Short mmCIF file of C-alpha atoms in Angstrom, two decimals:
data_model
loop_
_atom_site.label_atom_id
_atom_site.label_comp_id
_atom_site.label_asym_id
_atom_site.label_seq_id
_atom_site.Cartn_x
_atom_site.Cartn_y
_atom_site.Cartn_z
CA MET A 23 -7.86 47.54 144.38
CA ASP A 24 -5.02 48.77 146.54
CA SER A 25 -6.76 48.63 149.91
CA ALA A 26 -10.11 48.17 151.58
CA ALA A 27 -10.38 51.94 152.06
CA SER A 28 -10.52 52.46 148.31
CA VAL A 29 -13.82 50.59 148.10
CA ALA A 30 -16.54 52.93 146.90
CA GLY A 31 -18.71 54.11 149.76
CA ALA A 32 -16.27 53.07 152.48
CA PRO A 33 -15.79 55.67 155.23
CA PRO A 34 -12.33 57.23 155.50
CA ALA A 35 -9.91 55.54 157.89
CA VAL A 36 -9.48 58.78 159.85
CA PRO A 37 -12.56 60.99 160.25
CA PRO A 38 -12.18 64.50 158.80
CA ALA A 39 -12.90 66.06 162.21
CA VAL A 40 -9.90 64.22 163.67
CA LEU A 41 -7.64 65.41 160.85
CA CYS A 42 -8.88 68.97 161.33
CA ALA A 43 -8.23 68.81 165.08
CA ALA A 44 -4.74 67.40 164.51
CA GLU A 45 -3.93 70.19 162.04
CA GLU A 46 -5.17 72.82 164.50
CA ALA A 47 -3.10 71.27 167.30
CA LEU A 48 -0.02 71.29 165.08
CA ALA A 49 -0.56 74.94 164.16
CA ALA A 50 -1.03 75.86 167.83
CA THR A 51 2.12 73.97 168.81
CA GLU A 52 4.14 75.74 166.14
CA SER A 53 2.73 79.08 167.31
CA VAL A 54 3.68 78.34 170.92
CA GLY A 55 7.18 77.42 169.80
CA ASP A 56 7.54 80.65 167.84
CA HIS A 57 6.25 82.81 170.69
CA LEU A 58 8.40 81.00 173.24
CA ALA A 59 11.49 81.63 171.11
CA GLU A 60 10.57 85.33 170.79
CA MET A 61 10.00 85.64 174.53
CA LEU A 62 13.29 83.96 175.40
CA ALA A 63 15.14 86.17 172.92
CA ALA A 64 13.55 89.28 174.46
CA ALA A 65 14.44 88.06 177.94
CA ALA A 66 18.04 87.52 176.84
CA GLU A 67 18.24 91.10 175.52
CA ASP A 68 16.95 92.59 178.78
CA PRO A 69 17.34 90.13 181.66
CA ASP A 70 16.16 92.74 184.16
CA ALA A 71 12.72 92.99 182.52
CA ILE A 72 11.47 89.87 184.29
CA ALA A 73 13.24 90.81 187.51
CA GLU A 74 11.34 94.11 187.56
CA LEU A 75 7.95 92.37 187.54
CA PRO A 76 6.00 92.03 190.79
CA PRO A 77 6.62 88.61 192.40
CA LEU A 78 3.27 87.08 191.38
CA GLN A 79 3.60 88.18 187.75
CA ARG A 80 7.21 86.98 187.68
CA ALA A 81 6.10 83.57 188.97
CA ARG A 82 3.34 83.43 186.35
CA ALA A 83 5.84 84.27 183.62
CA PHE A 84 8.17 81.47 184.69
CA LEU A 85 5.25 79.07 185.04
CA ALA A 86 3.98 79.96 181.56
CA VAL A 87 7.44 79.34 180.09
CA ALA A 88 7.68 76.02 181.93
CA HIS A 89 4.23 74.95 180.71
CA ALA A 90 5.03 75.95 177.14
CA ALA A 91 8.35 74.11 177.12
CA THR A 92 6.81 71.02 178.72
CA SER A 93 3.98 71.03 176.18
CA LEU A 94 6.39 71.31 173.27
CA PHE A 95 8.62 68.53 174.52
CA SER A 96 5.80 66.18 175.51
CA GLY A 97 3.68 66.81 172.43
CA LYS A 98 0.58 67.45 174.52
CA GLY A 99 -1.75 70.42 174.34
CA MET A 100 -1.16 73.35 176.62
CA ARG A 101 -3.78 74.87 178.86
CA LEU A 102 -3.64 78.63 178.97
CA LEU A 103 -3.17 80.23 182.35
CA PRO A 104 -5.60 82.96 183.35
CA ILE A 105 -3.83 86.27 183.76
#
């Protein structure tokens, strides 16, 4: 026997629900990273696009970018802002 986990009938070390949640979190993080990169590229092409937004929407856009970047760098989940 290699380990105690290989004993027949022993529960897995990490529950399947935890693995599933971790995989979903990873997929969501990658998606946020992709969308953030697209948004920043679009903003670089037309810097006036954000400037033309009404002040509240402009603030929400900057806050969403800040939340996304913070979530990616900290490794924590991101809460979506209501729009």
